[in-house]
Structures are given as structure tokens and as C-alpha cells.
Tab-separated table of C-alpha atoms and ligand atoms in Angstrom:
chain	number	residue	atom	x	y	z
A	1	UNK	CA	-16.561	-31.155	-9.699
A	2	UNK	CA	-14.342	-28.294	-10.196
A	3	UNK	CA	-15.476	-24.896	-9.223
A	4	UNK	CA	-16.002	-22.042	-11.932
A	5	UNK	CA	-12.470	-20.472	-9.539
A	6	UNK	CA	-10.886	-23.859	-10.181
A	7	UNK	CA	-11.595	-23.995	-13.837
A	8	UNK	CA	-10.735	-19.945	-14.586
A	9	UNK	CA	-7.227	-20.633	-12.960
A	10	UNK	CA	-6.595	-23.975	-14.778
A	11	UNK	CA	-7.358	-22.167	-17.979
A	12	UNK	CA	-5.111	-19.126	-16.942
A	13	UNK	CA	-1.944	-21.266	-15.631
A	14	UNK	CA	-2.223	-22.218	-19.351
A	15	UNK	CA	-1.773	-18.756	-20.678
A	16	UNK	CA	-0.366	-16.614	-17.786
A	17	UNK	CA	2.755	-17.080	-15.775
A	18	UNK	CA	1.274	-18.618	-12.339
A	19	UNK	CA	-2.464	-17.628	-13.672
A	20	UNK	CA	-2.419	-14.704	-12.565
A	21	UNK	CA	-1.247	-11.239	-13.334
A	22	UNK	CA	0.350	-10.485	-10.078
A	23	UNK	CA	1.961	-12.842	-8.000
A	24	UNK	CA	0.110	-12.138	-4.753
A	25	UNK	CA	-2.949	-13.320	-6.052
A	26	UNK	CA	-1.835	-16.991	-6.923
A	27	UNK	CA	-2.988	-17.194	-3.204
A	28	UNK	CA	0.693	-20.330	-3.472
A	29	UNK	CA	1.357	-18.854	0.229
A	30	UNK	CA	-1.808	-19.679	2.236
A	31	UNK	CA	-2.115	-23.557	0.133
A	32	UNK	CA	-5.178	-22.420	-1.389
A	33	UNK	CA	-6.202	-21.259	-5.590
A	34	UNK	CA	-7.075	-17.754	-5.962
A	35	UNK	CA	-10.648	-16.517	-6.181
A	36	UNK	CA	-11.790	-15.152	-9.347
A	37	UNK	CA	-13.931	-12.107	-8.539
A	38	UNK	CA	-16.629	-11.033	-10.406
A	39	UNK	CA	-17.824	-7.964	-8.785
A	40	UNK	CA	-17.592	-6.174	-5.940
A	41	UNK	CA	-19.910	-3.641	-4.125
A	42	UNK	CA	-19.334	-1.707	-0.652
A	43	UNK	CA	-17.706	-3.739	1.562
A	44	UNK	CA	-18.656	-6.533	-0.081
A	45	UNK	CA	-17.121	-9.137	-3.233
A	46	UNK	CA	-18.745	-11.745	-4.693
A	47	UNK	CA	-16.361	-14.290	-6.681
A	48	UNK	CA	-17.266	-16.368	-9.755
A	49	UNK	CA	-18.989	-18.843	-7.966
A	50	UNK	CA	-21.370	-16.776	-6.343
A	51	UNK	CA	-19.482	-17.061	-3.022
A	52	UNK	CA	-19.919	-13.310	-1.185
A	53	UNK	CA	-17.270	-12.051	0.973
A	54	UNK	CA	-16.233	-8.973	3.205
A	55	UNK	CA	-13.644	-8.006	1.338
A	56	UNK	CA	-10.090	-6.745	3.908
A	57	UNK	CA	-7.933	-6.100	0.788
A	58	UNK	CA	-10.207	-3.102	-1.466
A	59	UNK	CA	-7.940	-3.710	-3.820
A	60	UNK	CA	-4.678	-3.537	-1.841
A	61	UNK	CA	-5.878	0.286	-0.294
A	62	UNK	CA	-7.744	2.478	-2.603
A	63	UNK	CA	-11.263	1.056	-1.804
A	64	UNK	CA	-11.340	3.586	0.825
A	65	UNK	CA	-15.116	4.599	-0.070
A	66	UNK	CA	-15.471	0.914	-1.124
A	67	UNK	CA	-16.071	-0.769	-4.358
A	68	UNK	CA	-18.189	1.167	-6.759
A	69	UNK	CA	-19.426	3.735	-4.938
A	70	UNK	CA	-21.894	5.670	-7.151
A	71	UNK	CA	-20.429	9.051	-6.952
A	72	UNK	CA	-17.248	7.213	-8.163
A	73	UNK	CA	-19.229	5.179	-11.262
A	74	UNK	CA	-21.096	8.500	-12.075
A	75	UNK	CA	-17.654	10.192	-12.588
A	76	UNK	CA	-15.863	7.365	-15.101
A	77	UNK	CA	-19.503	7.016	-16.922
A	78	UNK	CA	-19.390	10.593	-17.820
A	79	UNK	CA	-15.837	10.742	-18.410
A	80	UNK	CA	-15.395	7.411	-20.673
A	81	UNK	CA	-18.339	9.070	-22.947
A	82	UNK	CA	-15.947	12.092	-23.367
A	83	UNK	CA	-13.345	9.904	-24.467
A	84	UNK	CA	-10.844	7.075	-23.083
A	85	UNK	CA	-7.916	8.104	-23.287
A	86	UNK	CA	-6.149	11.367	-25.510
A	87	UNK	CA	-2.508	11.113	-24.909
A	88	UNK	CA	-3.107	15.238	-24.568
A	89	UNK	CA	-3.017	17.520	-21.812
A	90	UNK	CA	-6.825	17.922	-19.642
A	91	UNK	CA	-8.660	20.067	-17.816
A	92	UNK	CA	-8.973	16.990	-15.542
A	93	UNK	CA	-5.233	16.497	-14.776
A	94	UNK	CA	-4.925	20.458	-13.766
A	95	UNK	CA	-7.746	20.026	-11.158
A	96	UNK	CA	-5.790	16.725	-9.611
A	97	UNK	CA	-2.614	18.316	-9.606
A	98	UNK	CA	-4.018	21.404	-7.522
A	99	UNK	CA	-6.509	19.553	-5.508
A	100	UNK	CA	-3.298	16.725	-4.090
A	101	UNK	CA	-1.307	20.461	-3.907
A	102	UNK	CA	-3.539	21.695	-1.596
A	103	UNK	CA	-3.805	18.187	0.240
A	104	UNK	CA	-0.473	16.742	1.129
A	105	UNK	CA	1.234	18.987	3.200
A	106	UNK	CA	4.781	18.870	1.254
A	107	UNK	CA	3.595	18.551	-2.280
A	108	UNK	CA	4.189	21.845	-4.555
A	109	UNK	CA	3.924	20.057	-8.096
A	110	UNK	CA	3.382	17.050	-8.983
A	111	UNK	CA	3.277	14.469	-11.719
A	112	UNK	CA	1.006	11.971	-12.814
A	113	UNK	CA	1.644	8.681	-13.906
A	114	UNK	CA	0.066	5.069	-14.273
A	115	UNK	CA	1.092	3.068	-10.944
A	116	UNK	CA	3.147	2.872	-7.640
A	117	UNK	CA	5.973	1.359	-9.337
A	118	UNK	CA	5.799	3.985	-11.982
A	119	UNK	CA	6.265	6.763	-9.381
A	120	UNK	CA	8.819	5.401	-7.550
A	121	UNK	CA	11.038	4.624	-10.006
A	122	UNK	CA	10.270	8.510	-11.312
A	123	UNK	CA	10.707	10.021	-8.008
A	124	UNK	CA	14.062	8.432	-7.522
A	125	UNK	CA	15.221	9.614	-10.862
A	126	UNK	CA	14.369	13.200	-10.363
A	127	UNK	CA	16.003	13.242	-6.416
A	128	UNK	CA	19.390	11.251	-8.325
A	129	UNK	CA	18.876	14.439	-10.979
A	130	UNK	CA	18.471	16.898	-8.129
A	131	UNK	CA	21.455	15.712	-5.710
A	132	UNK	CA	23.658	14.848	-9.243
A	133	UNK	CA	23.937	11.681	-6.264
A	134	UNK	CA	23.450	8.119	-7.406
A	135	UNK	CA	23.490	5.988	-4.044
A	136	UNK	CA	19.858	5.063	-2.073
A	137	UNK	CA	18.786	3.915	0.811
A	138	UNK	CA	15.534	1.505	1.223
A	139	UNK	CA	14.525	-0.321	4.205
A	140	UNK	CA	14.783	-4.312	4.672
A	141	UNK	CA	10.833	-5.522	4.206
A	142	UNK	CA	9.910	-2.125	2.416
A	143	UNK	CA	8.399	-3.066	-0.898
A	144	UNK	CA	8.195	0.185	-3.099
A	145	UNK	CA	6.999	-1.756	-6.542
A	146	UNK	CA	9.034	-3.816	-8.801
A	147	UNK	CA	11.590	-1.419	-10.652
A	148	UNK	CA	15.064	-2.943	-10.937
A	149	UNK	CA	16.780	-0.441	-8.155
A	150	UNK	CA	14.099	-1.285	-5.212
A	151	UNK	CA	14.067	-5.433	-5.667
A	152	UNK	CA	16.510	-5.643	-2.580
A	153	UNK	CA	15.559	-7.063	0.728
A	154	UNK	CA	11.646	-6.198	-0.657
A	155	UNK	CA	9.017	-7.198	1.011
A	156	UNK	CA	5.269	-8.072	-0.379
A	157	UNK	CA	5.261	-11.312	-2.582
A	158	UNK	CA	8.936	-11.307	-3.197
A	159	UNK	CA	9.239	-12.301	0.887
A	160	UNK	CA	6.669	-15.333	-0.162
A	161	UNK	CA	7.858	-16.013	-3.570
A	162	UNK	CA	11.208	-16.335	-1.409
A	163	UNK	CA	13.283	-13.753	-3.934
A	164	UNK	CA	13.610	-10.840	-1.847
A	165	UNK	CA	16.250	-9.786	-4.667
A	166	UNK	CA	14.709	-11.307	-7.817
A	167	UNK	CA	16.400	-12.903	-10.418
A	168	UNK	CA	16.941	-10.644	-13.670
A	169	UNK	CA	17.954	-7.905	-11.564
A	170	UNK	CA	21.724	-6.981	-13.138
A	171	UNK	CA	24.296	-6.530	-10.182
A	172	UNK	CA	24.890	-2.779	-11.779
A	173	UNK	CA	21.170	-1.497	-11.337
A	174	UNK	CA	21.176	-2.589	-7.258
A	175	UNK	CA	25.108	-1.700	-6.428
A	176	UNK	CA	23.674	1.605	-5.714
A	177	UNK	CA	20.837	0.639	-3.431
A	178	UNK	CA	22.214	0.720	0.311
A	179	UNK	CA	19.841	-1.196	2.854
A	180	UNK	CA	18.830	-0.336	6.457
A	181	UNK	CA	16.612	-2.367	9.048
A	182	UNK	CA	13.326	-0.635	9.300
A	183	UNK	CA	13.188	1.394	12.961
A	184	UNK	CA	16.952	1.789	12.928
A	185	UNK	CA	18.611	5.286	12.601
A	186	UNK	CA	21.718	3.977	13.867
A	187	UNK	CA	22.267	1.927	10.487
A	188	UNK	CA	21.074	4.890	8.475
A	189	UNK	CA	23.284	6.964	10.083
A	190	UNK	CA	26.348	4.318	9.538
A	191	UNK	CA	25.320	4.629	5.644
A	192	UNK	CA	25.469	7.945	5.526
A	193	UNK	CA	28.940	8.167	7.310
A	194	UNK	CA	29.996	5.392	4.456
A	195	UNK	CA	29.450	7.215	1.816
A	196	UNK	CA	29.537	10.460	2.410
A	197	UNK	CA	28.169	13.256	-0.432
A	198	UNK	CA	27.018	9.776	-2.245
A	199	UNK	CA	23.480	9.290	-1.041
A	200	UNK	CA	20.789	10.932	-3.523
A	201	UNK	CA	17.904	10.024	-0.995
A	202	UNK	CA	16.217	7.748	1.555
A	203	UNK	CA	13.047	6.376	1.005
A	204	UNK	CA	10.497	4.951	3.170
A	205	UNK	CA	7.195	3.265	3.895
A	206	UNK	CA	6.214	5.844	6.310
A	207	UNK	CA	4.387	3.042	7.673
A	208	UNK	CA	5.531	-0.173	6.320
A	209	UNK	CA	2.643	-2.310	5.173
A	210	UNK	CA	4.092	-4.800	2.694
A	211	UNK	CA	6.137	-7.254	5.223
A	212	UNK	CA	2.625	-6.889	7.133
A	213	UNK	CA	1.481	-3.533	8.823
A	214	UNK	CA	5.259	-2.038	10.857
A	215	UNK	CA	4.587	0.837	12.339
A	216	UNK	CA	7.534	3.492	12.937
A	217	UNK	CA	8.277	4.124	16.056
A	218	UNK	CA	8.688	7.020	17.988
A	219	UNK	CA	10.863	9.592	16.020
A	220	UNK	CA	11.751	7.166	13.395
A	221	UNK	CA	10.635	9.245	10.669
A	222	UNK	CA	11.920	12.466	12.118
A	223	UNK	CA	15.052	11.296	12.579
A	224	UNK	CA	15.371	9.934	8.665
A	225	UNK	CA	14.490	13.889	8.159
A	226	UNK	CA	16.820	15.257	10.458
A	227	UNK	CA	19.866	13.078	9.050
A	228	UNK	CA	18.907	13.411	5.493
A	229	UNK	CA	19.122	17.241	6.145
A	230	UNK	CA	22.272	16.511	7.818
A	231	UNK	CA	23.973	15.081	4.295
A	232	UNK	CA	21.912	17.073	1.786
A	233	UNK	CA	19.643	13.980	0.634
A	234	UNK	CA	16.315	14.264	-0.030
A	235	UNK	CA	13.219	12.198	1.932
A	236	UNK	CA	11.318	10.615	-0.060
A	237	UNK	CA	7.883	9.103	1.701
A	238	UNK	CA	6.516	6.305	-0.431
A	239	UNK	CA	2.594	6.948	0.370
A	240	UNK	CA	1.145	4.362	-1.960
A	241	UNK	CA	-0.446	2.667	1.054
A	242	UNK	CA	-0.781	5.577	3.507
A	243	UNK	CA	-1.546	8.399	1.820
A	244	UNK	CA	-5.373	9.463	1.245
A	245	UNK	CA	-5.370	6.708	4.041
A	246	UNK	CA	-4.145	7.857	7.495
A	247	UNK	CA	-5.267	11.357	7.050
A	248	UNK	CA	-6.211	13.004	3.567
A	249	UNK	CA	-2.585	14.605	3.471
A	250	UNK	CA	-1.351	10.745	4.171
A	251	UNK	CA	1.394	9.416	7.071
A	252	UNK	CA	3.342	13.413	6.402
A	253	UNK	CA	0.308	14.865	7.891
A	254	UNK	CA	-0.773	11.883	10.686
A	255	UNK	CA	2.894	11.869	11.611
A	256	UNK	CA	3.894	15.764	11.254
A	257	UNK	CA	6.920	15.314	9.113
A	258	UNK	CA	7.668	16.576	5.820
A	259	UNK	CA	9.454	14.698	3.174
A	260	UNK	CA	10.743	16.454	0.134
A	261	UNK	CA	9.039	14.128	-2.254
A	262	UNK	CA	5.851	11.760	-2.002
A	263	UNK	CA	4.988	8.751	-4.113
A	264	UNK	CA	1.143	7.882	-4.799
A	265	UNK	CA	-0.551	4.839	-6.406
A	266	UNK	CA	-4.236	3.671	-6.568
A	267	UNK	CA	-5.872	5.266	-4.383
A	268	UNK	CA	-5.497	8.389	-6.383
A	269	UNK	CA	-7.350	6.945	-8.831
A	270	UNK	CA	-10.004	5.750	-6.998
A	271	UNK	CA	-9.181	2.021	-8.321
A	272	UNK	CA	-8.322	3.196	-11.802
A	273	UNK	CA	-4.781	2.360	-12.577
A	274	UNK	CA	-3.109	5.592	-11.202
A	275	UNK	CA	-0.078	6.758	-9.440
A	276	UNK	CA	1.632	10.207	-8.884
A	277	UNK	CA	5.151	11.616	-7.014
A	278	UNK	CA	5.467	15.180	-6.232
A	279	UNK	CA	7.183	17.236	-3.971
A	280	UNK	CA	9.262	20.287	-3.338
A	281	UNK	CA	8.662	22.564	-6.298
A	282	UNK	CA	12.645	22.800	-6.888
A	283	UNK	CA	12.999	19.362	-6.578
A	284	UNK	CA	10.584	18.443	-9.539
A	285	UNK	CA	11.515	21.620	-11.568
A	286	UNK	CA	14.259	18.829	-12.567
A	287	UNK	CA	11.612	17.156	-14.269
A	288	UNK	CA	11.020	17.187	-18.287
A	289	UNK	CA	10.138	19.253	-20.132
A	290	UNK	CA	11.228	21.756	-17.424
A	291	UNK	CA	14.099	19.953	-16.411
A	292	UNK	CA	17.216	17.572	-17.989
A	293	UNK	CA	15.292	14.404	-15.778
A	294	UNK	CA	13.179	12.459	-18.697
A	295	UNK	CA	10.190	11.089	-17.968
A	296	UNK	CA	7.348	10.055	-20.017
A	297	UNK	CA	3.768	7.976	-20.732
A	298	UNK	CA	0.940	8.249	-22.946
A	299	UNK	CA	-1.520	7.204	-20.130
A	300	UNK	CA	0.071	9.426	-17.944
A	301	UNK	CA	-3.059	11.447	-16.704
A	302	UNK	CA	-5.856	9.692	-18.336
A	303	UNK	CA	-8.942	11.280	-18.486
A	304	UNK	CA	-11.086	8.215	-17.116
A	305	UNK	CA	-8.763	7.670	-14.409
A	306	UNK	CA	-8.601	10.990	-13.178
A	307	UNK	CA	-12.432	11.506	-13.334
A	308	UNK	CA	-12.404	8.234	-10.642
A	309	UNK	CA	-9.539	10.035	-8.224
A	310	UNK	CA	-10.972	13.204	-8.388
A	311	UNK	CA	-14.423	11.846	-7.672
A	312	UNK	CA	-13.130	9.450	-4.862
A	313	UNK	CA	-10.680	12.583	-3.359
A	314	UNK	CA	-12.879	15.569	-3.143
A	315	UNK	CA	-15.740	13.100	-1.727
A	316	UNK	CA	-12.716	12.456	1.279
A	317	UNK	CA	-11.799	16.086	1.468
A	318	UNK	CA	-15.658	16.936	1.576
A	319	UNK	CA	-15.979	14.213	4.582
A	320	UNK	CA	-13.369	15.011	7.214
A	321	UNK	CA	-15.578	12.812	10.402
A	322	UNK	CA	-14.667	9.768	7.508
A	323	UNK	CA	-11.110	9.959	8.904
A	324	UNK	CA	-12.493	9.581	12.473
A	325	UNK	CA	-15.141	6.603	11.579
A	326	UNK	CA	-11.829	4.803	10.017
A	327	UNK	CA	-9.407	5.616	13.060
A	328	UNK	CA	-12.180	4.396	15.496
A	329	UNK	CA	-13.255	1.454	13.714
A	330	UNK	CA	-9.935	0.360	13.130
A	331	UNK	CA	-8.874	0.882	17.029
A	332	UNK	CA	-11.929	-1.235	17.784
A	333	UNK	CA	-11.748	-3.671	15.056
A	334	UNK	CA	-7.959	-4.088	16.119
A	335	UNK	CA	-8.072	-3.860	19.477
A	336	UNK	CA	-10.577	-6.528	20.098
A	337	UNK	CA	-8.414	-8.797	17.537
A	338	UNK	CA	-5.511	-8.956	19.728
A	339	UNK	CA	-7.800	-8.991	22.775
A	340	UNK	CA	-9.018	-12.373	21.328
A	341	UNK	CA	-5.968	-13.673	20.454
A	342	UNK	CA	-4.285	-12.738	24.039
A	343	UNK	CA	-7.581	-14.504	25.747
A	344	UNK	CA	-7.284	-17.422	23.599
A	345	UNK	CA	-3.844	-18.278	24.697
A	346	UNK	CA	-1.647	-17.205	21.614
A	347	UNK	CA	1.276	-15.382	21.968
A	348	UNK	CA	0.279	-13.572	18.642
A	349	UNK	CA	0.626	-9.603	17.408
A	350	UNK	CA	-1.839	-7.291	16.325
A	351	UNK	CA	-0.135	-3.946	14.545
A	352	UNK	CA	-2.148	-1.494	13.136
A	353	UNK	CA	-2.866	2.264	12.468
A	354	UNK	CA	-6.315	3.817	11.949
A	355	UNK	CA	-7.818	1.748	9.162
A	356	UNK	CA	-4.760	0.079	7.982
A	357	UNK	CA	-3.254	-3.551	10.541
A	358	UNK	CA	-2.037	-7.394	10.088
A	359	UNK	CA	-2.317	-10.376	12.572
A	360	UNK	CA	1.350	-11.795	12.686
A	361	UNK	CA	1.035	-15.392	14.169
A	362	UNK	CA	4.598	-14.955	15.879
A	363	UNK	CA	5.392	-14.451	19.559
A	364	UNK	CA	7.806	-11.418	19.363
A	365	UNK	CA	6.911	-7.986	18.914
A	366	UNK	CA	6.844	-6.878	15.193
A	367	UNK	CA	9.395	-4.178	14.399
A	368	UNK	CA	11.564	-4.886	11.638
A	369	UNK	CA	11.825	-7.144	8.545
A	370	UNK	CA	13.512	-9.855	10.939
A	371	UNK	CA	10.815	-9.509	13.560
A	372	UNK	CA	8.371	-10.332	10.552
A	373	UNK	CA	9.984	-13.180	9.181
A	374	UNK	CA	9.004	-14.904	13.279
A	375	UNK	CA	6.124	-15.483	11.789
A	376	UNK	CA	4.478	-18.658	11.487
A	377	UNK	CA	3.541	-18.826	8.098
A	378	UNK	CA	1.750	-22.170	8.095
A	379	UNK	CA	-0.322	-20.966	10.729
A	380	UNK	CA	-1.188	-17.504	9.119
A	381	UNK	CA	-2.294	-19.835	6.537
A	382	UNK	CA	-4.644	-21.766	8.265
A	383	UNK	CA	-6.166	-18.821	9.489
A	384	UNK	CA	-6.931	-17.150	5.986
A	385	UNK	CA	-8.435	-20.462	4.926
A	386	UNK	CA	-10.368	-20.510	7.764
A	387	UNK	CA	-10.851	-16.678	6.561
A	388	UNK	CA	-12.657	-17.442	2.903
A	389	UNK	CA	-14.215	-20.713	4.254
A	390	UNK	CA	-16.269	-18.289	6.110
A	391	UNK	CA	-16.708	-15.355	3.850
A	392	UNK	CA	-13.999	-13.084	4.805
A	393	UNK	CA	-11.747	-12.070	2.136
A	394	UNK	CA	-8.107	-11.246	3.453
A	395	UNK	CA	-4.542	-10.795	1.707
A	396	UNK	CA	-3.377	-14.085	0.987
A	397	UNK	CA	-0.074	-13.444	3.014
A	398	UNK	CA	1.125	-13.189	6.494
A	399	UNK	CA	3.056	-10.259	4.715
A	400	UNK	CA	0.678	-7.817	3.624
A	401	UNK	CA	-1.796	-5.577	5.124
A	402	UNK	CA	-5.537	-5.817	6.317
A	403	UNK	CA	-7.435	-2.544	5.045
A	404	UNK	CA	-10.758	-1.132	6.562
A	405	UNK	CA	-13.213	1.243	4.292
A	406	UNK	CA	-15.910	3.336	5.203
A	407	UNK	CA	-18.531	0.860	3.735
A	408	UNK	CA	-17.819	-1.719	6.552
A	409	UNK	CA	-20.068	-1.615	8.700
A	410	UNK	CA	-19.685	-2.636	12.545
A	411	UNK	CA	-22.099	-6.034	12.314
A	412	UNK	CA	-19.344	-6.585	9.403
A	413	UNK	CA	-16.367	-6.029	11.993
A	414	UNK	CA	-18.247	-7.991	14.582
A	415	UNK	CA	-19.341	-11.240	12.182
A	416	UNK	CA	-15.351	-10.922	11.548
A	417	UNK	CA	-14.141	-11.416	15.191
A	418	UNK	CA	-16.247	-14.119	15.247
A	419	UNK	CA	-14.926	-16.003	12.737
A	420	UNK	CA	-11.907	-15.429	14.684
A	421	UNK	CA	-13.145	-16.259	17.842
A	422	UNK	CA	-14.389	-19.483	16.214
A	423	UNK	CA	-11.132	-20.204	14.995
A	424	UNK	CA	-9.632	-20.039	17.906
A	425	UNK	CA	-11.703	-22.065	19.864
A	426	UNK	CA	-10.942	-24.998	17.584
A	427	UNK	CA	-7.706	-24.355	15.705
B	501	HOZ	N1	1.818	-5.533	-1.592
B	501	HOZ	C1	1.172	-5.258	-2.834
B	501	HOZ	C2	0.440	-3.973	-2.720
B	501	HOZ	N2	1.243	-2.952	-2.245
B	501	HOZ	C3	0.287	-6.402	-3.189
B	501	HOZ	C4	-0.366	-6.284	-4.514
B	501	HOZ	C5	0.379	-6.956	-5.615
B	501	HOZ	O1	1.600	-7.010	-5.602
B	501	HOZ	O2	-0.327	-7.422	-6.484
């Protein structure tokens, strides 16, 4: 008989591309059908079957608090009675815009708008409008949302979908998009001697968590600074996964360097579809209606959505020992992953950073897009089976990112390495 998962995704293959609205979540890469969720509390989700799991994914990173927290519900409750949505200027929006001023180190204004995607694609408009430059440079395995200009060498579900550059993508909107290995000034620095007065900006997963979790290595990210000053191009630090995450003013303020424009997604809005870019104040005086850069969007700000982020934000800002309870659990969490895997025999990498890591099942260090492609992707997959068979929700990927909230709690983290431990023993 055919689970109530089973039966939801045979109706939505019907009436959906892939039944599902995101490709990630066809679960094609790990051999398994997705799981429809119908709620989700703390740590914890519970799919249409009644299966419960300890959830790893919060919703791809903004389940920081985890699901539902009350403070959070109170907030959109007494917002959606005020009304769902104006397509007018708020109160609400004024106190986000002043409260992620005052907490990400580089940001002077800012602009809000409905997802990740959404703010990239923004934020590289206004730095092309700035420079009057057209050319940018993205990293190999960097995934920065699905906008024309960024679907080259991305990672995320194009890297299992096998498209890195998708199909429907004309030659004309990527000619401009120049491509570097992640960790590699060298080939940044060869770009920018290329093309010389050509390249708008450079933009970055400060840490890349969408080819798995890659972290930068030591003065990566202040050498992109030092060489975009070099040419007049702006940094741009794409904080959709990091930021709110690493520290409350994101990877600029774990990592000490300041870009001159920051994008945001969901976390902002506290799992309300949200995202923002912002920056240096002359940078996104280029903006409309100040500026000749147009961009636009009725949602743009919503009232409900903003009532969840500013909820979810000031309860982070209000709770600084959070950041330490994530850092900690992660280092544990982590650590005692890869111890596992080294005692069971496997040659296999654990990255991570604070709250934020990925089990690669590959033998060679992970550094780069090429490093991450190693990876055994039949065995990840056997591994996240062996992951939900046992109540433990991960990405469906070797390419994405495992994400820790303050809801888990360590007998959650523990009953996890089990599982692994378990797995090992007999896999
Ligand atoms: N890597 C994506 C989040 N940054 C996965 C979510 C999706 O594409 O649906």
C-alpha cells in the first residue's frame, strides 16, 4: 500500500513539474520520493504519515530558533490580523531596515525584497549601475539563486540535476559572467588582468554551502577585498546562508571583512518568504526612486513577513550566548562526525563552521567545486536513506548543507551519531 508521501507526490507529478516546487526536494539524487511534511515544531518535523524526524535542513537555514517558535507565531498572528499584505510603505519595514543597519557591519541602507534570488539579481544590478561596469565574477559551485546571469558553473540542485548552466539561459545574459575556482585568488586576479576597467563586481558565498559546506581559507576573502579595491569593483558577500547564522552580523563579522554589498534571504524573515541586499550607502543611493537602477515588487516588505524577521532577529540580537551554544554544538556535533567516520575506516570529510557542515563521502580534502564533485554520490545516498529510515531528516544531496538550530538538543546530536555509528558498522 502506498504511503500518504507516495500518494501526495503521484498526485503532484501530475500537476507540477517533478512534483515539487523546487527541484531539491524531488529527493531524484539520494533514489528516494520526497517527504511531504505536515508540520514542524523545534527541532523536530513530522511528515504526512506521521513519521517524526530531527529535522538538519530548517528550511535550508532560517530555522535558526527552530520551527514555530512562539515568539515567532505570536508576531505573524498579530500582524496577519492587521492585514496581509498593503503594497504600501510600514512602520514594520523602517524598524527592519534599521535593526539589519545596526547588525551587519557593512550595511548603511538596505532594501527589501521577496527571496535570495530576488536580491541577488538586485544587488548585481545596482553594483553594474554603480561601476557603469557590466562583467562579474562568481565562483565554480557557488549557487547564488536562479536568475539568468548566476546559472554558470552553479552549484545546489543544478550540480544534481546535472545542468550546472541550465538550459533557457540565452548565451547574451551569461557572456558577462566570468568564473573562478572557489579558494583561488590567482584566477581572480587573472580575470581582473583580462578585462581590465570591465568587472562591475565579485561575488561570493563567503562560505560556500550549496556544493556542500566549503569553507574559505585563510585570507581568501580578504584577498577578493583587497583585489576588488585594486580594480574599483565592488564585493558583494552573498549571506543568504551565513548571515544571521555565523554571527548576527553574518560571515563579514565572523570573518572581519567588509564587502560593499550583502545579499539576505530567509532567514530574515524568520521562514516567511523574505530576502534583502544592502550595502554601502553610495552604492544603493543608485537605487530607485533615488537612483536611475529600477527595481520593484508589491510584496517587497510585507507586513506579515517582516513581523516573523523582526520577531526571529531581535530574539538573536537579545541572545548573544545563542551564537556560542551553536558554535559549540556544531564543533561537537562535527567533530565527533568525522571522528566516527576516521575510526570506522572511511577516508571521508567532515567541513563545517559553527552551526552550519556536510559529510562528503570522498577521500580528498574538500576545497573547491572539483574537490566536491570526488564525491561519491551513490554512497552519500545510502547514507541519507539510512538518514530518514531512522528519523533524521537531512538535505537530500551530497551538495548541500547540514544546519544546526538552537532547539536541538544534545540527546538529539547524540541519537544522530548513532545512527551514524550504526551505519557504519554495517554499511
Ligand atoms: N541550496 C538551496 C538553498 N540555498 C536549496 C533549496 C532549494 O533550492 O530549494
Amino acid at each position: 500500500m502506498m504511503t500518504r508521501s507516495e500518494q501526495l507526490f503521484a498526485r503532484a507529478q501530475a500537476v507540477i513539474p517533478g512534483g515539487v516546487n523546487s527541484p531539491v526536494r524531488a529527493f531524484g539524487s539520494i533514489g528516494m520520493g520526497p517527504r511531504f511534511i505536515a508540520s514542524a515544531k523545534g527541532s523536530h518535523m513530522t511528515d504526512a504519515d506521521g513519521n517524526d524526524y530531527i529535522d538538519f535542513v530548517g528550511s535550508w537555514g532560517p530555522m535558526i530558533l527552530g520551527h514555530a517558535h512562539p515568539a515567532v507565531e505570536a508576531a505573524v498572528a498579530e500582524a496577519a490580523r492587521e492585514g496581509l499584505s498593503f503594497g504600501a510603505a510600514t512602520e514594520r519595514e523602517v524598524e527592519m531596515a534599521e535593526l539589519l543597519c545596526r547588525i551587519v557591519p557593512s550595511v548603511e541602507m538596505v532594501r527589501m525584497v521577496n527571496s535570495g534570488t530576488e536580491a541577488v539579481m538586485s544587488a548585481i544590478r545596482a553594483a553594474r549601475g554603480f561601476t557603469g561596469r557590466d562583467k562579474i565574477v562568481k565562483f565554480d559551485g557557488c549557487y547564488h539563486g536562479h536568475s539568468d546571469c548566476l546559472l554558470v558553473q552553479a552549484g545546489s540542485g543544478v550540480m544534481t540535476a546535472g545542468v550546472p548552466d541550465s538550459a533557457g539561459v540565452p548565451a547574451g545574459c551569461t557572456k558577462d559572467t566570468l568564473t573562478a575556482p572557489y579558494n583561488c585568488l590567482p584566477a581572480v586576479e587573472a580575470l581582473f588582468a583580462a578585462n581590465p576597467g570591465e568587472i562591475a563586481a565579485v561575488i561570493v558565498e563567503p562560505v560556500a554551502a550549496n556544493m556542500g559546506v566549503v569553507l574559505p581559507e585563510a585570507g581568501f576573502l580578504a584577498g577578493l577585498r583587497r583585489l576588488c579595491d585594486d580594480h574599483g569593483a565592488l564585493l558583494i558577500f552573498d549571506e543568504v546562508i551565513t548571515g544571521f547564522r555565523l554571527a548576527l552580523g553574518g560571515a563579514q563579522e565572523f570573518y572581519g571583512v567588509r564587502p560593499d554589498l550583502s545579499t539576505f534571504g530567509k532567514i530574515i524573515g524568520g521562514g516567511m518568504p523574505v530576502g534583502a541586499y544592502g550595502g554601502r550607502r553610495d552604492v544603493m543611493s543608485v537605487v530607485a526612486p533615488l537612483g536611475a537602477v529600477y527595481q520593484a515588487g508589491t510584496l517587497s516588505g510585507n507586513p506579515v513577513a517582516m513581523a516573523a524577521g523582526l520577531a526571529q532577529l531581535r530574539l538573536l540580537a537579545d541572545h548573544p550566548q545563542w551564537y556560542r551554544q551553536l558554535s559549540e554544538a556544531g564543533d561537537r556535533f562535527f567533530g565527533e562526525m568525522q571522528a566516527l567516520v576516521r575510526e570506522a575506516g572511511r577516508p571521508w570529510q567532515v567541513n563545517h563552521v559553527g552551526s552550519l557542515g556536510s559529510l562528503f563521502c570522498t577521500g580528498e580534502p574538500v576545497r573547491d567545486y572539483a574537490s566536491a564533485k570526488t564525491a561519491d554520490t551513490a554512497r552519500f545516498a545510502a547514507w541519507a536513506r539510512h538518514c530518514f529510515a531512522h528519523g533524521i531528516y537531512v538535505a537530500p544531496s551530497q551538495f548541500e548543507a547540514m544546519f544546526l538550530s538552537v532547539a536541538h538538543t544534545d540527546g538529539e546530536l547524540d541519537r544522530t551519531l548513532s545512527v551514524l555509528r550504526d551505519y557504519l558498522r554495517t554499511a
